[in-house]
Coordinates of C-alpha atoms in Angstrom, one line a residue:
M1 CA 0.0 0.0 0.0
D2 CA 1.8 3.1 -1.2
L3 CA 0.6 5.9 1.0
R4 CA 2.3 8.7 -0.9
T5 CA 0.6 7.7 -4.1
L6 CA -2.8 7.4 -2.4
A7 CA -2.4 10.8 -0.7
A8 CA -1.3 12.4 -3.9
G9 CA -4.4 11.0 -5.6
A10 CA -6.8 12.8 -3.3
I11 CA -8.9 15.6 -4.7
V12 CA -8.0 19.2 -3.7
Q13 CA -11.2 21.1 -4.1
S14 CA -11.7 24.9 -3.9
I15 CA -14.5 26.1 -1.8
R16 CA -16.2 29.1 -3.3
L17 CA -18.7 30.6 -0.9
P18 CA -19.4 34.4 -1.5
E19 CA -19.3 35.2 2.3
I20 CA -15.9 33.6 2.6
E21 CA -14.5 35.3 -0.4
R22 CA -15.7 38.6 1.0
C23 CA -13.4 37.9 4.0
G24 CA -10.5 37.6 1.6
I25 CA -9.8 34.0 2.5
E26 CA -8.7 31.3 0.0
W27 CA -10.4 28.1 1.2
C28 CA -9.8 24.6 -0.2
M29 CA -10.2 21.0 1.0
L30 CA -8.0 18.0 0.6
R31 CA -10.6 15.2 0.3
L32 CA -9.3 12.0 1.7
D33 CA -12.8 10.7 1.2
S34 CA -12.1 10.8 -2.6
I35 CA -9.2 8.3 -2.4
D36 CA -10.1 5.2 -4.5
T37 CA -9.5 2.4 -2.1
T38 CA -11.4 0.0 0.1
A39 CA -11.9 2.4 3.0
A40 CA -10.9 6.0 2.3
G41 CA -9.9 8.6 4.9
N42 CA -7.3 9.2 7.6
K43 CA -7.9 5.7 9.0
L44 CA -6.2 4.3 5.9
F45 CA -3.0 6.1 6.8
K46 CA -3.2 5.1 10.5
L47 CA -3.8 1.5 9.7
A48 CA -1.3 1.0 6.8
E49 CA 1.8 1.3 9.1
N50 CA 0.1 -0.9 11.8
F51 CA -0.4 -3.6 9.1
R52 CA 3.3 -3.4 8.2
F53 CA 4.3 -3.7 11.9
A54 CA 2.0 -6.6 12.5
R55 CA 3.2 -8.5 9.4
A56 CA 6.8 -7.9 10.4
A57 CA 6.1 -9.4 13.8
G58 CA 4.4 -12.5 12.2
H59 CA 0.8 -11.7 13.1
R60 CA -2.1 -12.5 10.9
R61 CA -4.8 -11.5 13.4
L62 CA -5.6 -7.9 14.4
L63 CA -7.6 -6.8 17.4
S64 CA -8.8 -3.3 18.2
F65 CA -11.5 -1.2 20.0
G66 CA -14.4 1.1 19.1
G67 CA -18.0 2.1 19.5
A68 CA -21.0 0.8 17.6
F69 CA -20.5 3.2 14.7
S70 CA -16.7 3.3 14.8
N71 CA -15.0 4.5 11.6
H72 CA -11.9 2.8 12.9
L73 CA -13.4 -0.6 13.3
H74 CA -15.2 -0.3 10.0
A75 CA -11.9 0.6 8.2
L76 CA -10.0 -2.1 10.1
A77 CA -12.4 -4.8 9.0
L78 CA -12.4 -3.7 5.3
L79 CA -8.8 -2.9 4.9
G80 CA -7.7 -5.8 7.1
A81 CA -9.6 -8.2 4.9
A82 CA -8.1 -6.7 1.8
E83 CA -4.6 -7.2 3.3
G84 CA -5.2 -10.8 4.3
F85 CA -5.7 -10.3 8.1
A86 CA -8.3 -11.7 10.4
T87 CA -9.8 -9.0 12.5
I88 CA -11.5 -8.8 15.9
G89 CA -13.5 -5.7 17.1
V90 CA -14.0 -5.1 20.8
V91 CA -17.2 -3.0 20.7
R92 CA -18.4 -0.8 23.5
G93 CA -22.1 -1.6 23.9
E94 CA -24.8 -4.2 23.5
A95 CA -24.9 -7.0 21.0
V96 CA -28.1 -5.5 19.4
A97 CA -25.7 -3.0 17.8
A98 CA -24.4 -5.8 15.5
H99 CA -27.4 -5.0 13.3
N100 CA -26.4 -1.4 12.5
P101 CA -24.9 -0.7 9.1
T102 CA -21.4 -0.1 10.3
L103 CA -21.1 -3.4 12.1
R104 CA -22.9 -5.2 9.4
D105 CA -20.3 -4.1 7.0
A106 CA -17.5 -5.1 9.4
Q107 CA -19.0 -8.6 9.9
Q108 CA -19.5 -9.1 6.2
A109 CA -15.8 -8.3 5.8
G110 CA -15.0 -11.1 8.2
M111 CA -14.6 -9.2 11.5
T112 CA -15.4 -11.1 14.7
L113 CA -17.3 -8.8 17.1
H114 CA -16.9 -9.0 20.9
F115 CA -19.2 -6.7 22.9
V116 CA -18.3 -5.4 26.3
D117 CA -19.9 -3.0 28.8
R118 CA -18.6 0.5 29.4
E119 CA -16.8 -0.4 32.6
T120 CA -14.9 -3.2 30.8
Y121 CA -14.2 -0.9 27.8
R122 CA -12.6 1.7 30.0
R123 CA -10.0 -0.9 30.9
K124 CA -8.9 -1.3 27.3
H125 CA -5.4 -0.1 28.1
E126 CA -4.9 -2.5 31.1
V127 CA -2.5 -5.4 30.7
E128 CA -5.0 -7.8 32.4
L129 CA -7.7 -7.1 29.8
M130 CA -5.2 -7.5 27.0
A131 CA -4.2 -10.8 28.4
D132 CA -7.8 -12.0 28.7
L133 CA -8.5 -11.0 25.1
Q134 CA -5.4 -12.9 23.9
R135 CA -6.5 -16.0 25.8
R136 CA -10.0 -15.7 24.2
F137 CA -8.9 -15.1 20.6
G138 CA -5.4 -16.3 20.4
P139 CA -2.2 -14.3 19.7
C140 CA -3.0 -11.1 17.9
Y141 CA -1.5 -7.7 17.1
I142 CA -3.4 -5.1 19.2
I143 CA -4.1 -1.7 17.8
P144 CA -5.4 0.9 20.2
E145 CA -8.7 2.7 19.7
G146 CA -8.6 5.0 16.7
G147 CA -5.2 3.6 15.6
A148 CA -3.6 6.1 18.0
N149 CA -0.1 4.7 18.4
T150 CA 3.4 5.2 17.0
A151 CA 2.6 3.4 13.8
G152 CA -0.6 5.4 13.3
V153 CA 1.3 8.7 13.7
A154 CA 4.0 7.4 11.2
G155 CA 1.3 6.8 8.6
C156 CA -0.2 10.2 9.0
R157 CA 3.3 11.8 8.9
I158 CA 3.4 10.6 5.2
L159 CA 0.1 12.5 4.7
G160 CA 1.7 15.6 6.1
Q161 CA 4.7 15.3 3.9
V162 CA 2.5 15.0 0.8
I163 CA 0.6 18.2 1.9
R164 CA 3.9 20.0 2.3
E165 CA 5.5 18.8 -1.0
Q166 CA 2.6 18.5 -3.5
V167 CA -0.4 20.7 -2.4
A168 CA -0.3 24.3 -3.5
A169 CA 1.1 26.7 -0.9
V170 CA -1.2 27.2 2.1
D171 CA -0.8 29.1 5.3
T172 CA -2.9 26.9 7.6
V173 CA -4.0 23.3 7.5
V174 CA -7.1 22.6 9.6
L175 CA -8.4 19.1 10.6
P176 CA -10.7 17.4 13.2
C177 CA -9.0 16.0 16.3
A178 CA -10.2 13.2 18.6
T179 CA -7.2 11.1 19.8
G180 CA -4.6 13.6 18.5
S181 CA -2.6 11.0 16.5
T182 CA -3.7 12.2 13.0
L183 CA -2.8 15.8 14.0
A184 CA 0.5 14.7 15.4
G185 CA 1.4 12.9 12.2
V186 CA 0.4 15.7 10.0
V187 CA 2.3 18.2 12.1
A188 CA 5.4 16.0 12.0
G189 CA 5.1 15.7 8.2
I190 CA 4.4 19.4 7.5
A191 CA 7.1 20.5 9.9
D192 CA 7.1 24.3 10.1
H193 CA 6.1 24.7 6.4
C194 CA 2.7 26.1 7.6
A195 CA 0.5 26.3 10.7
T196 CA -1.7 23.4 11.7
L197 CA -5.0 23.8 13.6
G198 CA -6.8 20.9 15.2
V199 CA -10.5 21.2 16.1
A200 CA -11.3 18.9 19.0
V201 CA -14.6 17.0 18.3
L202 CA -15.0 15.7 21.9
K203 CA -15.8 17.4 25.1
G204 CA -13.0 17.9 27.7
G205 CA -10.3 18.0 25.0
G206 CA -7.9 19.9 27.3
F207 CA -5.7 16.8 27.5
L208 CA -5.1 16.7 23.7
P209 CA -2.1 19.2 23.4
A210 CA -0.1 17.1 25.8
V211 CA -1.0 13.9 23.9
V212 CA 0.1 15.5 20.6
Q213 CA 3.3 16.7 22.1
D214 CA 4.1 13.2 23.4
H215 CA 3.5 11.8 19.9
L216 CA 5.7 14.5 18.4
Q217 CA 8.5 13.8 21.0
A218 CA 8.3 10.1 20.1
A219 CA 8.5 11.0 16.4
D220 CA 11.5 13.3 16.9
A221 CA 9.4 16.2 15.8
A222 CA 8.8 18.1 19.1
H223 CA 10.6 21.1 17.6
N224 CA 7.6 21.6 15.2
V225 CA 5.7 24.2 17.1
R226 CA 3.3 25.9 14.6
W227 CA 0.2 24.0 15.7
R228 CA -2.6 24.4 18.2
I229 CA -5.9 22.9 19.1
V230 CA -9.3 24.6 19.8
I231 CA -11.3 22.7 22.4
D232 CA -14.6 24.6 22.5
E233 CA -16.1 23.6 19.1
H234 CA -17.4 20.1 20.1
C235 CA -21.1 21.0 19.9
G236 CA -21.8 19.2 23.2
G237 CA -19.5 16.3 23.0
Y238 CA -18.3 13.4 20.8
A239 CA -20.9 12.4 18.2
R240 CA -23.3 15.1 19.7
T241 CA -24.9 17.6 17.4
T242 CA -26.8 20.8 17.5
P243 CA -29.5 22.1 15.1
A244 CA -27.1 24.8 13.9
L245 CA -24.4 22.2 13.1
M246 CA -26.8 20.0 11.1
A247 CA -28.3 23.1 9.3
F248 CA -24.7 24.2 8.3
I249 CA -23.9 20.7 7.0
E250 CA -27.0 20.6 4.9
D251 CA -26.4 24.1 3.5
F252 CA -22.7 23.5 2.9
Q253 CA -23.2 20.2 1.1
R254 CA -25.9 21.8 -1.1
R255 CA -23.7 24.8 -2.1
S256 CA -20.3 23.0 -2.4
G257 CA -21.2 19.5 -3.5
I258 CA -18.9 18.1 -0.8
P259 CA -20.4 15.4 1.5
L260 CA -19.8 15.8 5.3
E261 CA -20.6 13.8 8.4
P262 CA -21.4 15.5 11.7
V263 CA -18.9 13.7 14.0
Y264 CA -15.5 14.8 12.5
T265 CA -15.3 16.8 9.3
G266 CA -18.7 18.5 9.5
K267 CA -17.9 19.7 13.0
M268 CA -14.5 20.9 11.9
M269 CA -15.9 22.7 8.9
Y270 CA -18.6 24.4 11.0
A271 CA -16.0 25.7 13.4
L272 CA -13.7 26.9 10.6
Y273 CA -16.6 28.6 8.7
R274 CA -17.6 30.6 11.8
R275 CA -14.1 31.5 12.7
I276 CA -13.4 32.8 9.2
L277 CA -16.6 35.0 9.4
A278 CA -15.4 36.2 12.8
S279 CA -12.2 37.5 11.2
E280 CA -10.0 35.1 13.1
F281 CA -7.9 34.6 9.9
A282 CA -6.1 37.6 8.3
T283 CA -7.2 38.7 4.9
G284 CA -5.2 36.8 2.2
T285 CA -4.8 33.6 4.4
R286 CA -4.9 30.4 2.4
V287 CA -6.6 27.7 4.4
L288 CA -6.6 24.0 3.6
A289 CA -9.2 21.9 5.4
L290 CA -8.6 18.1 5.6
H291 CA -11.6 15.9 5.0
T292 CA -10.8 12.8 7.0
G293 CA -13.4 10.6 5.4
G294 CA -15.6 8.6 7.8
L295 CA -18.8 9.3 5.8
Q296 CA -20.1 5.8 6.6
G297 CA -20.5 7.0 10.2
A298 CA -23.2 9.4 9.1
R299 CA -25.5 6.4 8.7
G300 CA -25.8 6.2 12.5
F301 CA -27.7 9.5 12.6
V302 CA -30.2 8.1 10.2
E303 CA -30.4 4.8 12.0
W304 CA -31.2 6.3 15.4
S305 CA -33.1 9.4 14.3

């Protein structure tokens, strides 16, 4: 899986909205959702290096964690199957969720689902739980929730390098942020070529800057300092929405032709749109928004509406 080629093949689309142009801002989007592969988006970059590490260690079985509409588990199931891996998804919630579209896709791709309660799920980093899972399912390469590990950051670093080398000059790259690993990889790859802004999509994101800094330290990129995270644009919390957010997404999709989902990219674009209109970016700033894919997750809002 050649990540550089895949990243370079993503569409870069100009966003032409009159109110944004009146602010003197050049706005475009790098659409990872447009990559022609089994599961497009940032998860592709996080998982590719994990697959390489797993294969080098002799593993043919992968295990990871996520919620009932997890983009990560969905991508792991589809991409893992394409790469010849058996996959196991440890799912937070009840087994009835197995009938939702995300987990149906995962099962059809061959993923084994293991449902746990919230208390057990909170122990997902504990050695004892890891050992229990290995006893239940056999030896496997364990990927943390969201692919948030050194390998995941390394894959996203390639994405940052492609942005730096092949995308037309920009002043600021903006992307949604949940675990901080995509942001860390992009910052490491872009270096100090331009600024990077993460938009936290979960409530209580004050821990994220330290997490990103730790990732950058491990990647020998702690000297890259032109980044920050805004933590007050979560619209109530992870996977929470507001009428204003949903109205923005509907209007933006109609006017731009770019599909959004409300968990990650939609929330980031809503925050960016309002901040541009509030003159938080200087006239003449060239902004590149990163569409991280995950459009399958939008089906959850239809499923439970």
